[in-house]
Amino acid sequence: MNILLLGSGGREHALAWKIRQSSLCEALYIAPGNAGTLKEGTNVGLNMLDFALVGDFCRDKNIQMVVVGPEEPLVKGIADYLRSRKDLPGIMVIGPDKAGARLEGSKDFAKHFMMKYKIPTAAYKTFTPEEYEAGVQFLRSLKPPYVIKADGLAAGKGVSVLHDLKEAEQELEQMLSGKFGEASNRVVVEEFLKGIELSVFVVTDGTTYRLLPEAKDYKRAGEGDTGQNTGGMGAVSPVPFADKVFMKKVEERIIIPTILGLKEEGIRYQGFIFFGLMNVDGNPYVIEYNVRLGDPESEVILPRLENDIVQLFEAMATGKLREETIRISSDVVATVMLVSGGYPGVYRKGFEISGLDEVRGSMVFHAGTAMLNGKVVTSGGRVLAVSSSGRTMEEALEMSYANARSISFEGMYYRRDIGFDLK
Ligand code: AMP
Ligand code: GLY
C-alpha cells in the first residue's frame, strides 16, 4: 500500500525506517520529512496543518494509510477530516480523532477523565482568569514545589515546576493573562509527585491494546538532570525498574481504565497512547497523556519492535488488534541526541554535518537536518539521535558515544551521562 507519514523529527525518521522494512509498504511519502527520511521514501513539501492539501495529496497519490507523527494535526482534527472525505473511502489514519486527542490537547480534560475513571494522578484544580484568587489560595494550600500547567498545547513549554510560592503565584498570573495565548485560558495547578519518570506506550484499535516497549527519556539539557527542559536529550529501553510487578500495576490501574474510559465516552481511538508516568515508591501515577509516540523514545522503542509495523497499523485501523501479538527484542537500545549549541534556547542553523559516513554499528536517526546543495546541514535544535543496541545498557551506550564522537558540526553538544540513574 501507499503510505503518507506526517512529521519531520527523529520520531518520524525512526517511523519511516520501520515502515520501510514492511513488505506491505509500496510507496512511502514523508511530509515534510528531513535529510534522513529521504533515504526511506519521498519527502513532500506539504504543510500538514493544511488538511485540504493533505487530503488532495492522498487522493492524487492513492494513499491508503496516513501515519500522524506529532500531536498538533491530531489535536486540530486531521483524523476526523481525512476519514470524512468522500473521495478517500476507507483511508486508514493512525492517530485518534479530535475528541481522543484532547487527552493531550487539554490538560483539564485529561485530569477530568482520570478522576472520572479513577486513574492515579496528582491531585489538581483548574482555574480560569476570573478564578485567579482561588488559584492563589489553592497554591497556598499545597507544599512546594508547585506544578502549574497551561491547559492547551504550548510547544512543550506549558509546564512550570517552581519552588517558591511567590514565583508560583506570578507564573499563575502570567499564564492566566495569556502567556501562552488561548492555551493558558485555563490553567491546571497540581500536586508535585516525587519519583522517577518513565514513558509507557500502547497501540490500540479502541477495544484491544498492545504494549510496546517502555523507555526512559532524559529531558533536561544538562548532565545530572540539570538545566532547562528540552524535548529530550537521550533515551533508553527497557527501563530496569519497569519490572513485571510494576507493569502489572500500570496495566490494571492505568492502561485498562483508560481504554475502557475512552470507549465509555464514545471516543474512537485508533492510534498510540503515550503514558508519561511517575513511579512513586513502586506505584505508577500519570503525569500526562500524549496521543503520539515520544521523541527520542521512538528512536529506542522502534528498533526493539520485531513486528511488521504496517501490519500492526492495519490491525489498529480495522479493529483487529486482538489478532496481533507483539514481539520485542530482549536487547537494550539507547540513544544519544546531538543538539545545536544553545538549544533549547537560541541556536544557529545551517551548519554542515560531517562524519555521518564513518558511523559503524549505530543507527543515526535524523531530527533537525536538511539537505542543502547535496550536503546534510543542521536545521533544528535537536539534530541527530544516535541509537545503538547491545546486550546491556552500557554496551549500547558505549557504541552510541563512540559514533557520536565521529560526527561533528559547529556547536554540537550532547549529554555524556544518558542512563546515569539506571546503572
Ligand atoms: P511536560 O512538558 O508536560 O512533559 O512536563 C514537563 C515535566 O514536568 C515532566 O516531564 C515532569 O518532569 C514534570 N512534571 C509535570 N507534572 C508533574 C508533577 N505533578 N509532579 C512532578 N513533576 C511533574
Ligand atoms: N520525549 C517526550 C515527548 O516526546 O513528549
Coordinates of C-alpha atoms and ligand atoms in Angstrom, one line a residue:
M1 CA 0.0 0.0 0.0
N2 CA 1.0 3.6 -0.3
I3 CA 1.6 5.4 3.0
L4 CA 1.9 9.0 4.0
L5 CA 3.8 9.8 7.2
L6 CA 3.4 13.3 8.7
G7 CA 6.2 15.0 10.6
S8 CA 9.9 15.9 10.4
G9 CA 11.7 14.8 13.6
G10 CA 13.7 11.9 14.9
R11 CA 10.5 10.1 15.7
E12 CA 9.4 10.3 12.1
H13 CA 12.7 9.1 10.8
A14 CA 12.5 6.1 13.1
L15 CA 8.9 5.5 12.0
A16 CA 9.9 5.8 8.3
W17 CA 12.8 3.4 8.8
K18 CA 10.5 0.9 10.5
I19 CA 7.6 1.3 7.9
R20 CA 10.2 0.9 5.1
Q21 CA 11.0 -2.6 6.4
S22 CA 7.4 -3.8 5.9
S23 CA 6.6 -5.9 2.8
L24 CA 3.2 -4.3 2.9
C25 CA 4.6 -0.8 2.1
E26 CA 4.9 0.1 -1.6
A27 CA 5.4 3.8 -1.7
L28 CA 6.3 5.9 1.4
Y29 CA 5.9 9.7 1.4
I30 CA 7.0 11.8 4.3
A31 CA 5.6 15.3 4.8
P32 CA 7.7 17.3 5.2
G33 CA 10.5 14.9 6.4
N34 CA 14.2 15.7 6.8
A35 CA 17.5 14.7 5.3
G36 CA 17.2 11.2 7.0
T37 CA 13.7 10.3 5.8
L38 CA 15.0 10.9 2.2
K39 CA 16.7 7.6 2.4
E40 CA 13.4 5.8 3.4
G41 CA 11.0 7.4 0.9
T42 CA 10.0 10.6 -0.8
N43 CA 9.8 13.8 1.0
V44 CA 7.0 16.1 0.1
G45 CA 6.8 19.8 1.0
L46 CA 3.2 19.7 2.3
N47 CA 2.0 21.7 5.3
M48 CA 0.5 19.0 7.5
L49 CA -1.9 21.5 9.1
D50 CA -3.4 22.3 5.7
F51 CA -5.8 19.4 5.9
A52 CA -7.4 20.0 2.5
L53 CA -4.0 19.9 0.8
V54 CA -3.1 16.7 2.7
G55 CA -6.4 15.1 1.6
D56 CA -5.8 16.1 -2.0
F57 CA -2.4 14.6 -1.9
C58 CA -3.8 11.4 -0.5
R59 CA -6.3 11.3 -3.4
D60 CA -3.8 12.1 -6.1
K61 CA -1.2 9.5 -4.9
N62 CA -3.7 6.8 -4.0
I63 CA -2.6 6.8 -0.3
Q64 CA -4.3 4.1 1.8
M65 CA -2.7 4.9 5.2
V66 CA -1.7 8.1 6.9
V67 CA 0.5 7.8 9.9
V68 CA 0.5 11.0 12.0
G69 CA 3.7 11.6 13.9
P70 CA 3.2 14.8 16.0
E71 CA 0.2 15.8 18.1
E72 CA -0.8 19.1 16.6
P73 CA -2.6 17.8 13.5
L74 CA -4.4 15.3 15.7
V75 CA -5.5 17.9 18.2
K76 CA -6.7 20.0 15.3
G77 CA -8.7 17.1 13.9
I78 CA -6.8 15.7 10.9
A79 CA -8.1 12.2 11.5
D80 CA -11.7 13.3 11.5
Y81 CA -11.1 15.3 8.4
L82 CA -9.4 12.6 6.4
R83 CA -11.9 10.0 7.4
S84 CA -14.8 12.2 6.4
R85 CA -13.6 12.9 2.9
K86 CA -15.8 11.2 0.4
D87 CA -13.0 10.9 -2.1
L88 CA -10.8 8.9 0.4
P89 CA -13.0 5.9 1.1
G90 CA -11.6 3.5 3.7
I91 CA -8.5 5.6 4.3
M92 CA -6.7 4.3 7.4
V93 CA -5.5 7.0 9.8
I94 CA -3.1 6.1 12.6
G95 CA -4.0 8.6 15.3
P96 CA -7.1 9.4 17.3
D97 CA -10.0 11.7 16.3
K98 CA -10.1 15.2 17.7
A99 CA -12.1 14.0 20.7
G100 CA -9.5 11.4 21.7
A101 CA -6.6 13.9 21.0
R102 CA -8.0 16.0 23.9
L103 CA -6.1 13.6 26.2
E104 CA -3.0 15.6 25.1
G105 CA -4.6 18.8 23.8
S106 CA -6.4 19.7 27.1
K107 CA -4.7 19.0 30.4
D108 CA -8.0 19.9 32.1
F109 CA -9.8 17.3 30.0
A110 CA -7.2 14.7 30.8
K111 CA -7.3 15.4 34.5
H112 CA -11.1 15.2 34.5
F113 CA -11.0 11.9 32.6
M114 CA -8.5 10.4 35.1
M115 CA -10.7 11.5 38.0
K116 CA -13.8 10.0 36.4
Y117 CA -12.2 6.7 35.7
K118 CA -10.2 6.6 38.9
I119 CA -6.8 6.6 37.2
P120 CA -4.0 7.6 39.6
T121 CA -2.7 11.1 39.0
A122 CA -1.6 14.1 41.1
A123 CA -4.4 16.0 42.9
Y124 CA -5.3 19.2 41.0
K125 CA -7.6 22.1 40.3
T126 CA -8.3 24.1 37.2
F127 CA -8.6 27.9 37.1
T128 CA -9.8 30.4 34.6
P129 CA -8.7 34.1 34.6
E130 CA -11.7 35.0 36.8
E131 CA -10.6 32.5 39.4
Y132 CA -7.1 33.8 39.9
E133 CA -7.7 34.4 43.6
A134 CA -8.9 30.9 44.2
G135 CA -5.9 29.7 42.3
V136 CA -3.6 31.6 44.7
Q137 CA -5.5 30.1 47.7
F138 CA -5.1 26.6 46.2
L139 CA -1.3 27.2 45.7
R140 CA -1.0 28.2 49.3
S141 CA -2.7 25.0 50.4
L142 CA 0.0 22.9 48.6
K143 CA 3.5 22.1 49.7
P144 CA 6.3 23.2 47.3
P145 CA 7.4 22.6 44.6
Y146 CA 4.4 23.9 42.7
V147 CA 3.3 22.5 39.4
I148 CA 1.5 24.8 37.0
K149 CA 0.3 23.7 33.6
A150 CA -1.3 25.6 30.7
D151 CA -4.4 23.7 29.6
G152 CA -3.6 23.6 25.9
L153 CA -0.7 22.9 23.6
A154 CA 2.2 25.3 24.3
A155 CA 5.0 23.8 22.2
G156 CA 6.3 21.8 25.2
K157 CA 6.8 24.9 27.3
G158 CA 3.5 24.9 29.2
V159 CA 4.6 23.3 32.4
S160 CA 6.3 25.1 35.2
V161 CA 7.7 23.5 38.3
L162 CA 8.6 26.2 40.9
H163 CA 9.9 26.0 44.4
D164 CA 9.0 29.5 45.5
L165 CA 5.4 30.3 46.4
K166 CA 5.7 33.9 45.2
E167 CA 7.1 32.8 41.8
A168 CA 4.4 30.2 41.5
E169 CA 1.7 32.9 42.1
Q170 CA 3.4 35.1 39.5
E171 CA 3.5 32.2 37.0
L172 CA -0.2 31.5 37.5
E173 CA -1.0 35.2 37.0
Q174 CA 1.1 35.4 33.8
M175 CA -0.4 32.2 32.4
L176 CA -3.9 33.4 33.1
S177 CA -3.1 36.7 31.5
G178 CA -2.3 35.0 28.2
K179 CA 1.4 34.0 28.4
F180 CA 0.6 31.1 26.0
G181 CA -2.4 32.7 24.3
E182 CA -5.5 30.6 24.3
A183 CA -3.6 27.6 25.6
S184 CA -3.4 29.2 29.0
N185 CA -7.0 30.4 29.2
R186 CA -7.3 27.6 31.7
V187 CA -4.5 26.6 34.0
V188 CA -4.1 23.4 35.9
V189 CA -2.4 23.6 39.3
E190 CA -1.4 20.2 40.7
E191 CA 0.4 18.4 43.5
F192 CA 4.1 17.6 42.9
L193 CA 4.8 13.9 42.5
K194 CA 8.2 12.8 43.7
G195 CA 9.7 9.8 42.0
I196 CA 11.3 8.6 38.8
E197 CA 9.7 9.0 35.4
L198 CA 9.2 6.6 32.5
S199 CA 7.3 6.5 29.2
V200 CA 4.9 3.7 28.5
F201 CA 3.4 3.2 25.1
V202 CA 0.5 1.2 23.7
V203 CA -1.2 0.8 20.4
T204 CA -4.9 0.4 20.4
D205 CA -7.8 -0.1 18.0
G206 CA -10.2 1.3 20.6
T207 CA -11.0 -2.0 22.2
T208 CA -7.8 -4.0 22.4
Y209 CA -4.4 -2.6 23.3
R210 CA -0.9 -4.0 23.0
L211 CA 2.1 -2.8 25.0
L212 CA 5.1 -1.5 23.1
P213 CA 8.5 -1.4 24.8
E214 CA 8.7 1.2 27.6
A215 CA 11.5 3.8 27.7
K216 CA 13.2 6.4 29.9
D217 CA 13.7 9.8 28.4
Y218 CA 16.3 12.4 29.6
K219 CA 14.6 15.7 29.4
R220 CA 17.0 18.2 30.9
A221 CA 19.7 19.8 28.9
G222 CA 22.4 19.4 31.4
E223 CA 24.2 16.4 32.8
G224 CA 22.9 15.0 36.1
D225 CA 19.4 16.2 35.0
T226 CA 20.1 19.8 35.5
G227 CA 19.4 22.9 33.4
Q228 CA 16.4 23.6 31.1
N229 CA 13.7 21.3 30.0
T230 CA 14.2 20.1 26.4
G231 CA 12.3 17.8 24.0
G232 CA 14.6 15.0 25.2
M233 CA 18.4 14.6 25.1
G234 CA 18.5 10.8 25.1
A235 CA 16.6 7.6 26.0
V236 CA 17.0 4.0 26.9
S237 CA 14.7 1.0 26.6
P238 CA 13.9 -1.2 28.5
V239 CA 13.7 0.5 31.9
P240 CA 15.1 -1.7 34.6
F241 CA 12.6 -0.7 37.3
A242 CA 9.6 -1.4 35.0
D243 CA 9.5 -5.0 36.0
K244 CA 6.6 -7.4 35.8
V245 CA 5.1 -6.3 39.2
F246 CA 5.3 -2.6 38.2
M247 CA 4.0 -3.1 34.7
K248 CA 1.1 -5.1 36.0
K249 CA 0.1 -2.2 38.1
V250 CA 0.4 0.1 35.1
E251 CA -1.9 -2.1 33.1
E252 CA -4.5 -2.7 35.8
R253 CA -4.6 0.8 37.2
I254 CA -3.9 3.0 34.2
I255 CA -4.0 1.4 30.8
I256 CA -7.1 -0.8 31.1
P257 CA -9.2 2.0 32.7
T258 CA -8.0 4.5 30.1
I259 CA -9.1 2.2 27.2
L260 CA -12.4 1.5 28.9
G261 CA -12.9 5.2 29.7
L262 CA -12.4 6.2 26.1
K263 CA -14.9 3.6 25.0
E264 CA -17.4 4.8 27.7
E265 CA -17.0 8.3 26.4
G266 CA -17.8 7.2 22.9
I267 CA -14.4 8.2 21.7
R268 CA -13.0 6.4 18.7
Y269 CA -9.3 5.8 19.3
Q270 CA -7.0 4.1 16.8
G271 CA -3.5 5.1 17.4
F272 CA -0.8 5.4 20.0
I273 CA -1.3 6.3 23.7
F274 CA 1.9 7.5 25.4
F275 CA 1.6 7.4 29.2
G276 CA 4.0 9.8 30.9
L277 CA 4.3 8.1 34.3
M278 CA 5.9 8.8 37.6
N279 CA 7.0 5.8 39.7
V280 CA 6.2 6.9 43.3
D281 CA 7.5 4.3 45.7
G282 CA 6.6 1.5 43.3
N283 CA 3.2 2.9 42.3
P284 CA 2.6 4.4 38.9
Y285 CA 0.9 7.8 38.5
V286 CA 0.0 9.6 35.3
I287 CA 1.9 12.8 34.7
E288 CA 0.5 13.3 31.3
Y289 CA -1.0 11.6 28.3
N290 CA 0.3 12.1 24.8
V291 CA -1.6 10.9 21.7
R292 CA 1.5 10.0 19.7
L293 CA 4.9 8.3 20.1
G294 CA 7.6 10.1 22.1
D295 CA 10.8 11.6 20.7
P296 CA 13.5 10.4 21.4
E297 CA 11.7 7.4 22.8
S298 CA 10.7 6.2 19.3
E299 CA 14.4 6.0 18.5
V300 CA 14.8 3.3 21.1
I301 CA 11.5 1.5 21.1
L302 CA 11.0 1.0 17.4
P303 CA 14.4 -0.7 16.9
R304 CA 13.3 -3.2 19.6
L305 CA 9.9 -3.9 18.0
E306 CA 10.1 -7.1 15.9
N307 CA 6.7 -6.9 14.3
D308 CA 5.9 -5.7 10.9
I309 CA 4.6 -2.2 11.9
V310 CA 2.4 -1.7 8.9
Q311 CA 0.6 -5.0 9.7
L312 CA 0.1 -3.7 13.2
F313 CA -1.2 -0.3 11.9
E314 CA -3.6 -2.1 9.6
A315 CA -4.9 -4.2 12.5
M316 CA -5.3 -1.0 14.6
A317 CA -7.2 0.8 11.9
T318 CA -9.6 -2.1 11.1
G319 CA -10.3 -3.2 14.7
K320 CA -8.4 -6.4 14.5
L321 CA -5.6 -5.8 17.0
R322 CA -6.7 -8.8 19.1
E323 CA -5.2 -11.0 16.3
E324 CA -1.8 -9.5 16.8
T325 CA 1.0 -10.5 19.2
I326 CA 3.8 -8.1 19.9
R327 CA 7.3 -9.4 19.7
I328 CA 10.0 -7.4 21.4
S329 CA 13.8 -7.9 21.3
S330 CA 15.5 -8.5 24.6
D331 CA 18.3 -6.2 23.5
V332 CA 18.8 -2.8 25.2
V333 CA 18.6 0.2 22.9
A334 CA 20.0 3.6 23.9
T335 CA 20.0 6.8 22.0
V336 CA 22.1 10.0 22.5
M337 CA 20.8 13.2 21.0
L338 CA 23.3 15.5 19.3
V339 CA 22.0 19.1 19.6
S340 CA 22.8 22.5 18.4
G341 CA 24.8 24.7 20.8
G342 CA 22.4 26.9 22.8
Y343 CA 19.4 24.5 22.5
P344 CA 16.8 24.7 24.0
G345 CA 17.4 28.4 23.9
V346 CA 18.7 30.4 21.0
Y347 CA 20.8 28.4 18.5
R348 CA 22.0 28.8 14.9
K349 CA 21.2 26.5 12.0
G350 CA 22.7 25.7 8.6
F351 CA 26.0 24.1 9.7
E352 CA 27.3 21.2 7.7
I353 CA 27.3 17.9 9.5
S354 CA 30.4 15.7 8.9
G355 CA 31.3 12.2 9.8
L356 CA 27.9 10.5 9.1
D357 CA 29.7 8.1 6.7
E358 CA 32.0 7.0 9.4
V359 CA 29.3 5.7 11.7
R360 CA 29.5 1.9 12.3
G361 CA 27.3 -0.2 14.5
S362 CA 24.7 2.6 15.3
M363 CA 21.5 3.8 13.6
V364 CA 21.6 7.5 13.1
F365 CA 18.1 9.0 13.1
H366 CA 17.8 12.5 11.8
A367 CA 15.8 15.1 13.6
G368 CA 16.6 18.7 12.7
T369 CA 18.5 18.2 9.4
A370 CA 18.1 19.3 5.9
M371 CA 19.7 18.7 2.5
L372 CA 21.4 21.8 1.1
N373 CA 23.4 21.6 -2.2
G374 CA 24.0 17.9 -1.7
K375 CA 25.2 18.4 1.9
V376 CA 23.4 17.5 5.2
V377 CA 23.1 20.6 7.4
T378 CA 21.6 21.3 10.7
S379 CA 18.1 22.8 10.7
G380 CA 16.8 22.5 14.2
G381 CA 17.8 22.3 17.9
R382 CA 17.8 18.5 18.2
V383 CA 19.8 17.4 15.2
L384 CA 20.6 13.6 15.3
A385 CA 19.7 10.7 17.5
V386 CA 22.5 8.1 17.6
S387 CA 20.8 4.8 18.6
S388 CA 22.6 1.5 19.3
S389 CA 21.6 -1.9 20.5
G390 CA 23.5 -4.0 22.9
R391 CA 23.2 -6.9 25.4
T392 CA 23.5 -4.3 28.2
M393 CA 22.8 -0.6 28.5
E394 CA 26.5 0.0 28.9
E395 CA 27.3 -1.8 25.7
A396 CA 24.6 0.1 23.8
L397 CA 25.7 3.5 25.2
E398 CA 29.4 2.8 24.5
M399 CA 28.6 2.3 20.8
S400 CA 26.4 5.4 20.6
Y401 CA 29.1 7.5 22.3
A402 CA 31.8 6.1 20.1
N403 CA 29.8 7.1 17.0
A404 CA 28.8 10.4 18.4
R405 CA 32.5 11.3 18.7
S406 CA 33.0 10.7 14.9
I407 CA 30.2 13.1 14.0
S408 CA 30.6 16.8 14.1
F409 CA 29.0 20.2 13.4
E410 CA 29.7 23.6 14.7
G411 CA 28.4 24.0 18.3
M412 CA 27.5 20.3 18.6
Y413 CA 26.6 19.3 22.2
Y414 CA 25.4 16.1 23.8
R415 CA 24.9 14.8 27.3
R416 CA 27.5 12.3 28.3
D417 CA 25.5 10.7 31.1
I418 CA 22.5 9.1 29.5
G419 CA 21.3 6.2 31.6
F420 CA 23.3 7.5 34.6
D421 CA 20.5 6.9 37.1
L422 CA 19.7 3.4 35.9
K423 CA 23.2 2.0 36.4
Ligands
AMP1 P1 5.6 18.1 30.1 O1 6.1 19.4 29.5 O2 4.1 18.0 30.2 O3 6.3 16.9 29.6 O4 6.1 18.2 31.6 C1 7.4 18.5 31.9 C2 7.9 17.8 33.1 O5 7.3 18.4 34.3 C3 7.5 16.4 33.2 O6 8.3 15.6 32.4 C4 7.8 16.2 34.7 O7 9.2 16.0 34.9 C5 7.4 17.5 35.3 N1 6.1 17.3 35.9 C6 4.9 17.5 35.4 N2 3.9 17.3 36.3 C7 4.5 16.9 37.4 C8 4.0 16.6 38.7 N3 2.7 16.6 39.0 N4 4.9 16.2 39.6 C9 6.2 16.2 39.4 N5 6.7 16.6 38.2 C10 5.9 16.9 37.2
GLY2 N1 10.2 12.9 24.9 C1 8.9 13.3 25.4 C2 7.9 13.6 24.4 O1 8.0 13.1 23.2 O2 7.0 14.2 24.7

